[in-house]
Amino acid sequence: MDGPLQERMTEREAEAAEAAEETAFEKRHRLARAQRSTALTEDYVELISDLMALHGEVRVTEIARRLGVSHPTAVKSVARLKRDGYVTSRPYRGIFLTEEGGALADRVRARHQLVVQLLVEVGVAREDAEGDAEGIEHHVSDRTLAAFERFLARRKPGRGD
């Protein structure tokens, strides 16, 4: 194929390739949406873990109340947690974390404590650090967390700094 037909196909292919390319703007927003979804999952799993420690099992009504969401929103989120393998439920009983859900809750809790420790170390009041860590903990990379740990390890208490 020579001539205008080949040029049109090439133009179409170029347009298709251009449309398929994700812009930096689109990529940032796609990643931000994924982070928000991950943050919600982590908040639910951490809360379920805390409530299980207190009550042995968890009801959707209690999750909705504690997170300040509607009952249908909590039901939908719990269904997603079931689908993803983080929780199980039994008829006429509560919600329970799976082994994977418990491990995620432990990781989230440890990450939260690390962020709080760092914020307190740089002079943030503990109460403020606890609140600020709630947002930061979901959006910080593993490399950044490792840097936080290294920083805190170098700043041992009692050095007079």
XYZ file of N, CA, C and O in Angstrom:
644
model
N 0.846 -1.179 0.000
C 0.000 0.000 0.000
C 0.890 1.239 0.000
O 1.658 1.440 0.912
N 0.707 2.032 -1.005
C 1.449 3.276 -1.093
C 0.472 4.425 -1.177
O -0.706 4.257 -1.454
N 0.951 5.600 -0.922
C 0.172 6.799 -1.152
C -0.697 7.199 0.009
O -0.400 6.920 1.173
N -1.844 7.868 -0.321
C -2.705 8.461 0.722
C -3.274 7.457 1.708
O -3.437 7.755 2.875
N -3.583 6.236 1.257
C -4.150 5.230 2.160
C -3.158 4.885 3.259
O -3.510 4.812 4.435
N -1.892 4.683 2.873
C -0.867 4.362 3.870
C -0.664 5.528 4.828
O -0.524 5.328 6.028
N -0.699 6.771 4.324
C -0.540 7.942 5.185
C -1.681 8.027 6.191
O -1.468 8.322 7.352
N -2.928 7.772 5.733
C -4.076 7.820 6.635
C -3.962 6.766 7.719
O -4.252 7.015 8.875
N -3.530 5.557 7.369
C -3.379 4.507 8.377
C -2.305 4.901 9.373
O -2.459 4.694 10.563
N -1.257 5.485 8.879
C -0.192 5.910 9.767
C -0.694 7.012 10.699
O -0.414 6.996 11.891
N -1.463 7.956 10.166
C -2.037 9.012 10.993
C -2.978 8.422 12.038
O -2.962 8.822 13.199
N -3.807 7.462 11.613
C -4.740 6.820 12.556
C -3.979 6.073 13.652
O -4.350 6.121 14.813
N -2.935 5.372 13.241
C -2.136 4.650 14.229
C -1.490 5.625 15.207
O -1.452 5.375 16.411
N -1.018 6.751 14.681
C -0.389 7.754 15.539
C -1.420 8.345 16.497
O -1.136 8.544 17.683
N -2.624 8.624 16.006
C -3.681 9.156 16.864
C -4.061 8.152 17.944
O -4.267 8.516 19.096
N -4.140 6.872 17.565
C -4.474 5.833 18.544
C -3.387 5.726 19.608
O -3.675 5.600 20.796
N -2.136 5.788 19.176
C -1.035 5.702 20.142
C -1.052 6.904 21.084
O -0.834 6.771 22.288
N -1.337 8.084 20.522
C -1.388 9.293 21.335
C -2.523 9.214 22.359
O -2.367 9.568 23.522
N -3.675 8.715 21.914
C -4.819 8.584 22.823
C -4.533 7.563 23.914
O -5.013 7.697 25.034
N -3.757 6.553 23.605
C -3.465 5.510 24.581
C -2.433 5.952 25.613
O -2.384 5.410 26.702
N -1.607 6.923 25.254
C -0.595 7.394 26.196
C -1.256 8.143 27.345
O -2.132 8.967 27.145
N -0.817 7.833 28.523
C -1.352 8.485 29.706
C -0.504 9.715 29.991
O 0.722 9.622 30.069
N -1.143 10.840 30.129
C -0.388 12.046 30.445
C 0.074 11.996 31.892
O -0.459 11.234 32.706
N 1.042 12.826 32.208
C 1.531 12.892 33.586
C 0.403 13.304 34.526
O 0.276 12.781 35.633
N -0.433 14.244 34.066
C -1.576 14.702 34.855
C -2.515 13.544 35.149
O -2.927 13.326 36.291
N -2.858 12.769 34.116
C -3.761 11.634 34.286
C -3.157 10.586 35.212
O -3.855 10.019 36.056
N -1.869 10.359 35.065
C -1.200 9.364 35.907
C -1.227 9.787 37.373
O -1.522 8.985 38.253
N -0.931 11.071 37.643
C -0.962 11.558 39.033
C -2.339 11.375 39.644
O -2.475 10.940 40.783
N -3.374 11.692 38.865
C -4.728 11.578 39.402
C -5.166 10.120 39.546
O -5.866 9.786 40.497
N -4.747 9.265 38.633
C -5.060 7.841 38.764
C -4.405 7.293 40.029
O -5.026 6.570 40.808
N -3.136 7.655 40.250
C -2.433 7.192 41.450
C -3.064 7.758 42.718
O -3.178 7.060 43.726
N -3.497 9.015 42.674
C -4.142 9.620 43.847
C -5.447 8.899 44.172
O -5.744 8.646 45.346
N -6.226 8.543 43.146
C -7.475 7.804 43.390
C -7.167 6.440 43.992
O -7.857 5.981 44.906
N -6.136 5.778 43.491
C -5.756 4.469 44.031
C -5.318 4.606 45.485
O -5.659 3.763 46.319
N -4.578 5.676 45.797
C -4.148 5.891 47.180
C -5.341 6.124 48.101
O -5.357 5.643 49.228
N -6.335 6.871 47.623
C -7.531 7.099 48.453
C -8.251 5.781 48.716
O -8.724 5.528 49.819
N -8.323 4.940 47.701
C -8.970 3.640 47.865
C -8.201 2.787 48.866
O -8.792 2.147 49.740
N -6.886 2.797 48.744
C -6.042 2.047 49.675
C -6.194 2.595 51.094
O -6.283 1.829 52.055
N -6.245 3.923 51.225
C -6.392 4.535 52.545
C -7.702 4.102 53.191
O -7.737 3.791 54.390
N -8.778 4.062 52.420
C -10.065 3.618 52.966
C -9.990 2.165 53.420
O -10.462 1.819 54.508
N -9.409 1.319 52.596
C -9.250 -0.093 52.965
C -8.474 -0.205 54.268
O -8.872 -0.926 55.183
N -7.378 0.522 54.350
C -6.542 0.465 55.552
C -7.284 0.987 56.777
O -7.174 0.414 57.861
N -8.041 2.070 56.622
C -8.808 2.596 57.761
C -9.835 1.578 58.249
O -9.992 1.371 59.459
N -10.542 0.943 57.327
C -11.541 -0.056 57.706
C -10.874 -1.239 58.408
O -11.334 -1.677 59.466
N -9.789 -1.749 57.845
C -9.132 -2.922 58.417
C -8.565 -2.600 59.799
O -8.699 -3.400 60.736
N -7.973 -1.430 59.942
C -7.426 -1.039 61.241
C -8.539 -0.906 62.283
O -8.407 -1.373 63.415
N -9.652 -0.284 61.897
C -10.777 -0.144 62.824
C -11.347 -1.509 63.199
O -11.623 -1.768 64.375
N -11.514 -2.373 62.224
C -12.042 -3.715 62.516
C -11.124 -4.448 63.487
O -11.586 -5.087 64.436
N -9.817 -4.314 63.285
C -8.861 -4.931 64.204
C -9.027 -4.386 65.614
O -9.058 -5.152 66.590
N -9.133 -3.074 65.740
C -9.303 -2.460 67.063
C -10.598 -2.923 67.728
O -10.611 -3.243 68.922
N -11.690 -2.956 66.951
C -12.974 -3.374 67.508
C -12.987 -4.862 67.864
O -13.605 -5.261 68.856
N -12.292 -5.674 67.072
C -12.193 -7.101 67.406
C -11.458 -7.282 68.730
O -11.838 -8.130 69.533
N -10.423 -6.479 68.948
C -9.682 -6.568 70.209
C -10.575 -6.205 71.396
O -10.438 -6.779 72.475
N -11.494 -5.271 71.179
C -12.395 -4.851 72.257
C -13.572 -5.790 72.464
O -13.965 -6.066 73.592
N -14.179 -6.246 71.353
C -15.459 -6.962 71.433
C -15.430 -8.395 70.909
O -16.431 -9.089 71.013
N -14.336 -8.810 70.281
C -14.259 -10.160 69.738
C -14.816 -10.306 68.338
O -14.403 -11.169 67.588
N -15.766 -9.473 67.995
C -16.310 -9.437 66.640
C -16.816 -8.025 66.376
O -16.921 -7.220 67.301
N -17.147 -7.752 65.126
C -17.499 -6.393 64.738
C -18.782 -6.415 63.927
O -18.976 -7.283 63.079
N -19.636 -5.449 64.175
C -20.880 -5.283 63.420
C -20.734 -4.105 62.467
O -20.080 -3.108 62.793
N -21.382 -4.203 61.309
C -21.325 -3.130 60.316
C -21.838 -1.821 60.917
O -21.300 -0.746 60.652
N -22.859 -1.912 61.751
C -23.422 -0.718 62.383
C -22.356 0.026 63.183
O -22.283 1.258 63.138
N -21.523 -0.710 63.890
C -20.462 -0.094 64.693
C -19.406 0.550 63.789
O -18.903 1.635 64.082
N -19.065 -0.099 62.686
C -18.105 0.474 61.737
C -18.644 1.795 61.193
O -17.929 2.802 61.160
N -19.901 1.785 60.765
C -20.520 2.990 60.203
C -20.503 4.122 61.224
O -20.150 5.267 60.900
N -20.868 3.803 62.448
C -20.909 4.820 63.503
C -19.525 5.393 63.769
O -19.345 6.609 63.835
N -18.529 4.528 63.906
C -17.169 4.981 64.232
C -16.526 5.786 63.104
O -15.759 6.707 63.366
N -16.816 5.419 61.858
C -16.223 6.132 60.728
C -17.078 7.304 60.250
O -16.644 8.069 59.381
N -18.281 7.425 60.800
C -19.144 8.528 60.414
C -19.665 8.413 58.991
O -19.809 9.413 58.283
N -19.951 7.171 58.575
C -20.510 6.938 57.241
C -21.881 6.291 57.392
O -22.238 5.803 58.463
N -22.627 6.263 56.297
C -23.944 5.635 56.349
C -23.795 4.115 56.407
O -22.759 3.556 56.026
N -24.831 3.456 56.871
C -24.826 1.995 56.937
C -24.609 1.385 55.553
O -23.771 0.476 55.403
N -25.310 1.857 54.502
C -25.069 1.287 53.164
C -23.627 1.472 52.679
O -23.075 0.586 52.027
N -23.011 2.596 53.028
C -21.606 2.817 52.648
C -20.712 1.799 53.337
O -19.818 1.215 52.720
N -20.946 1.565 54.619
C -20.150 0.589 55.358
C -20.369 -0.823 54.804
O -19.418 -1.594 54.671
N -21.609 -1.159 54.464
C -21.915 -2.481 53.897
C -21.147 -2.675 52.589
O -20.538 -3.729 52.358
N -21.152 -1.659 51.739
C -20.451 -1.731 50.455
C -18.944 -1.889 50.667
O -18.288 -2.694 49.994
N -18.398 -1.148 51.614
C -16.960 -1.235 51.894
C -16.584 -2.599 52.460
O -15.552 -3.166 52.096
N -17.417 -3.126 53.347
C -17.148 -4.451 53.912
C -17.223 -5.515 52.812
O -16.422 -6.447 52.784
N -18.160 -5.366 51.883
C -18.246 -6.301 50.758
C -16.954 -6.274 49.941
O -16.459 -7.316 49.505
N -16.406 -5.087 49.744
C -15.132 -4.973 49.014
C -14.000 -5.635 49.810
O -13.148 -6.330 49.252
N -13.999 -5.459 51.131
C -12.979 -6.100 51.970
C -13.094 -7.622 51.897
O -12.078 -8.320 51.886
N -14.330 -8.139 51.850
C -14.531 -9.589 51.693
C -13.975 -10.052 50.354
O -13.246 -11.039 50.277
N -14.344 -9.320 49.300
C -13.882 -9.664 47.952
C -12.354 -9.686 47.881
O -11.767 -10.545 47.237
N -11.716 -8.754 48.568
C -10.262 -8.647 48.535
C -9.566 -9.578 49.526
O -8.334 -9.599 49.590
N -10.347 -10.327 50.316
C -9.772 -11.323 51.207
C -9.329 -10.819 52.565
O -8.594 -11.512 53.271
N -9.776 -9.634 52.971
C -9.360 -9.079 54.255
C -10.283 -9.436 55.405
O -9.864 -9.414 56.561
N -11.563 -9.704 55.109
C -12.511 -10.034 56.169
C -13.407 -11.191 55.746
O -13.536 -11.492 54.559
N -13.994 -11.808 56.743
C -15.041 -12.807 56.526
C -16.207 -12.415 57.424
O -16.052 -11.615 58.352
N -17.354 -12.974 57.149
C -18.498 -12.740 58.033
C -19.314 -14.018 58.093
O -19.208 -14.879 57.221
N -20.090 -14.104 59.146
C -20.965 -15.260 59.327
C -22.385 -14.762 59.525
O -22.590 -13.735 60.184
N -23.358 -15.477 58.993
C -24.750 -15.049 59.184
C -25.080 -14.919 60.673
O -24.699 -15.772 61.482
N -25.742 -13.845 61.004
C -26.166 -13.551 62.380
C -25.004 -13.395 63.346
O -25.169 -13.521 64.552
N -23.820 -13.192 62.796
C -22.634 -12.932 63.610
C -21.980 -11.676 63.054
O -22.529 -10.991 62.227
N -20.788 -11.428 63.472
C -20.110 -10.220 63.039
C -19.140 -10.446 61.900
O -19.180 -11.454 61.194
N -18.267 -9.477 61.778
C -17.215 -9.462 60.768
C -15.910 -9.788 61.474
O -15.662 -9.327 62.590
N -15.075 -10.564 60.798
C -13.802 -10.975 61.368
C -12.698 -10.756 60.338
O -12.916 -10.973 59.145
N -11.519 -10.360 60.796
C -10.384 -10.222 59.895
C -9.845 -11.596 59.520
O -9.790 -12.497 60.362
N -9.437 -11.733 58.270
C -8.707 -12.927 57.854
C -7.256 -12.759 58.307
O -6.870 -11.696 58.818
N -6.443 -13.752 58.081
C -5.021 -13.633 58.405
C -4.409 -12.476 57.619
O -3.635 -11.684 58.162
N -4.781 -12.367 56.351
C -4.276 -11.281 55.514
C -4.752 -9.914 56.033
O -3.992 -8.945 56.067
N -6.003 -9.841 56.464
C -6.533 -8.601 57.025
C -5.825 -8.213 58.313
O -5.523 -7.037 58.540
N -5.553 -9.197 59.156
C -4.828 -8.932 60.398
C -3.416 -8.439 60.135
O -2.926 -7.519 60.807
N -2.761 -9.040 59.142
C -1.401 -8.613 58.789
C -1.404 -7.178 58.261
O -0.527 -6.375 58.600
N -2.403 -6.846 57.449
C -2.507 -5.473 56.941
C -2.739 -4.506 58.097
O -2.109 -3.446 58.163
N -3.626 -4.845 59.007
C -3.887 -3.979 60.163
C -2.616 -3.755 60.976
O -2.341 -2.625 61.411
N -1.825 -4.800 61.159
C -0.562 -4.663 61.898
C 0.403 -3.727 61.178
O 1.060 -2.897 61.805
N 0.494 -3.859 59.848
C 1.389 -2.984 59.062
C 0.928 -1.531 59.143
O 1.748 -0.624 59.307
N -0.374 -1.314 59.042
C -0.918 0.047 59.099
C -0.646 0.657 60.476
O -0.227 1.815 60.591
N -0.863 -0.117 61.516
C -0.648 0.370 62.889
C 0.831 0.726 63.102
O 1.154 1.765 63.671
N 1.738 -0.117 62.612
C 3.175 0.148 62.763
C 3.576 1.401 61.976
O 4.364 2.230 62.458
N 3.034 1.553 60.783
C 3.328 2.727 59.960
C 2.821 3.985 60.663
O 3.512 5.005 60.699
N 1.637 3.909 61.234
C 1.073 5.049 61.961
C 1.994 5.450 63.111
O 2.310 6.641 63.278
N 2.423 4.468 63.886
C 3.286 4.772 65.035
C 4.615 5.374 64.595
O 5.127 6.294 65.256
N 5.168 4.902 63.487
C 6.422 5.450 62.979
C 6.245 6.912 62.585
O 7.075 7.764 62.926
N 5.167 7.225 61.892
C 4.912 8.611 61.482
C 4.705 9.489 62.715
O 5.236 10.602 62.794
N 3.964 9.001 63.698
C 3.757 9.763 64.935
C 5.101 10.027 65.605
O 5.391 11.162 66.016
N 5.940 8.995 65.720
C 7.251 9.171 66.364
C 8.075 10.236 65.658
O 8.710 11.076 66.308
N 8.071 10.204 64.335
C 8.845 11.190 63.581
C 8.307 12.599 63.838
O 9.075 13.525 64.101
N 6.998 12.761 63.762
C 6.403 14.086 63.966
C 6.698 14.616 65.365
O 7.037 15.792 65.537
N 6.600 13.766 66.374
C 6.908 14.177 67.749
C 8.384 14.558 67.846
O 8.743 15.571 68.469
N 9.241 13.793 67.211
C 10.682 14.053 67.256
C 11.040 15.412 66.658
O 11.974 16.063 67.130
N 10.291 15.844 65.653
C 10.594 17.152 65.044
C 9.832 18.291 65.708
O 9.855 19.416 65.224
N 9.131 17.988 66.825
C 8.537 19.046 67.618
C 7.028 19.196 67.544
O 6.475 20.141 68.100
N 6.343 18.293 66.885
C 4.882 18.368 66.808
C 4.306 17.800 68.101
O 4.771 16.764 68.592
N 3.316 18.468 68.663
C 2.655 17.970 69.872
C 2.041 16.603 69.580
O 1.522 16.366 68.488
N 2.100 15.689 70.555
C 1.628 14.320 70.342
C 0.190 14.285 69.827
O -0.114 13.531 68.914
N -0.689 15.081 70.391
C -2.089 15.076 69.956
C -2.204 15.457 68.475
O -2.928 14.830 67.713
N -1.461 16.492 68.076
C -1.463 16.902 66.675
C -0.815 15.833 65.800
O -1.280 15.558 64.692
N 0.255 15.236 66.298
C 0.960 14.206 65.536
C 0.051 13.007 65.257
O 0.070 12.454 64.155
N -0.742 12.627 66.251
C -1.679 11.514 66.062
C -2.668 11.819 64.934
O -2.916 10.990 64.066
N -3.230 13.018 64.952
C -4.181 13.394 63.913
C -3.538 13.529 62.547
O -4.067 13.043 61.540
N -2.387 14.168 62.500
C -1.698 14.351 61.218
C -1.239 13.026 60.632
O -1.270 12.829 59.414
N -0.827 12.111 61.496
C -0.351 10.806 61.024
C -1.454 10.041 60.315
O -1.183 9.270 59.396
N -2.700 10.270 60.713
C -3.824 9.595 60.053
C -3.835 9.858 58.560
O -4.179 8.993 57.779
N -3.504 11.054 58.161
C -3.477 11.363 56.734
C -2.178 10.951 56.072
O -2.166 10.374 54.984
N -1.076 11.240 56.742
C 0.241 10.991 56.157
C 0.500 9.501 55.965
O 1.060 9.081 54.953
N 0.099 8.691 56.917
C 0.462 7.266 56.923
C 0.042 6.527 55.659
O 0.671 5.545 55.281
N -1.001 6.990 55.002
C -1.508 6.297 53.820
C -0.815 6.732 52.531
O -1.009 6.109 51.504
N -0.061 7.803 52.594
C 0.481 8.380 51.366
C 1.997 8.421 51.329
O 2.571 9.048 50.446
N 2.632 7.772 52.257
C 4.091 7.793 52.321
C 4.634 6.462 51.786
O 4.083 5.405 52.059
N 5.677 6.553 50.990
C 6.239 5.355 50.359
C 7.052 4.537 51.360
O 7.469 5.034 52.415
N 7.313 3.294 50.998
C 8.144 2.434 51.841
C 9.557 2.997 51.976
O 10.163 2.897 53.040
N 10.080 3.597 50.906
C 11.427 4.188 50.983
C 11.443 5.351 51.959
O 12.395 5.516 52.724
N 10.387 6.151 51.955
C 10.313 7.270 52.889
C 10.190 6.756 54.322
O 10.840 7.282 55.232
N 9.392 5.725 54.527
C 9.286 5.136 55.873
C 10.638 4.617 56.352
O 10.985 4.789 57.527
N 11.393 4.001 55.460
C 12.727 3.512 55.824
C 13.628 4.681 56.215
O 14.416 4.579 57.167
N 13.504 5.803 55.513
C 14.290 6.993 55.862
C 13.873 7.522 57.233
O 14.725 7.935 58.033
N 12.569 7.503 57.520
C 12.089 7.909 58.849
C 12.732 7.033 59.924
O 13.181 7.534 60.951
N 12.740 5.726 59.685
C 13.323 4.796 60.665
C 14.805 5.081 60.879
O 15.277 5.074 62.022
N 15.536 5.321 59.802
C 16.973 5.619 59.928
C 17.186 6.909 60.716
O 18.052 6.981 61.588
N 16.377 7.916 60.420
C 16.483 9.189 61.115
C 16.233 9.002 62.613
O 16.999 9.489 63.449
N 15.174 8.301 62.947
C 14.833 8.096 64.353
C 15.884 7.243 65.066
O 16.179 7.476 66.244
N 16.463 6.282 64.379
C 17.491 5.426 64.985
C 18.737 6.238 65.346
O 19.395 5.944 66.339
N 19.037 7.248 64.538
C 20.209 8.096 64.824
C 19.945 9.054 65.977
O 20.875 9.562 66.576
N 18.695 9.320 66.272
C 18.331 10.289 67.310
C 17.892 9.558 68.574
O 16.759 9.670 68.993
N 18.784 8.826 69.147
C 18.483 8.095 70.380
C 18.190 9.063 71.511
O 18.835 10.106 71.621
N 17.240 8.742 72.382
C 16.939 9.624 73.532
C 18.167 9.779 74.429
O 18.994 8.876 74.542
N 18.281 10.940 75.048
C 19.340 11.169 76.013
C 20.619 11.711 75.410
O 21.622 11.834 76.095
N 20.609 12.039 74.109
C 21.819 12.562 73.484
C 21.982 14.044 73.740
O 22.998 14.619 73.405
N 20.950 14.688 74.291
C 21.038 16.106 74.580
C 20.836 16.980 73.356
O 21.232 18.128 73.358
N 20.247 16.444 72.300
C 20.026 17.232 71.070
C 18.910 18.218 71.232
O 17.949 18.025 71.846
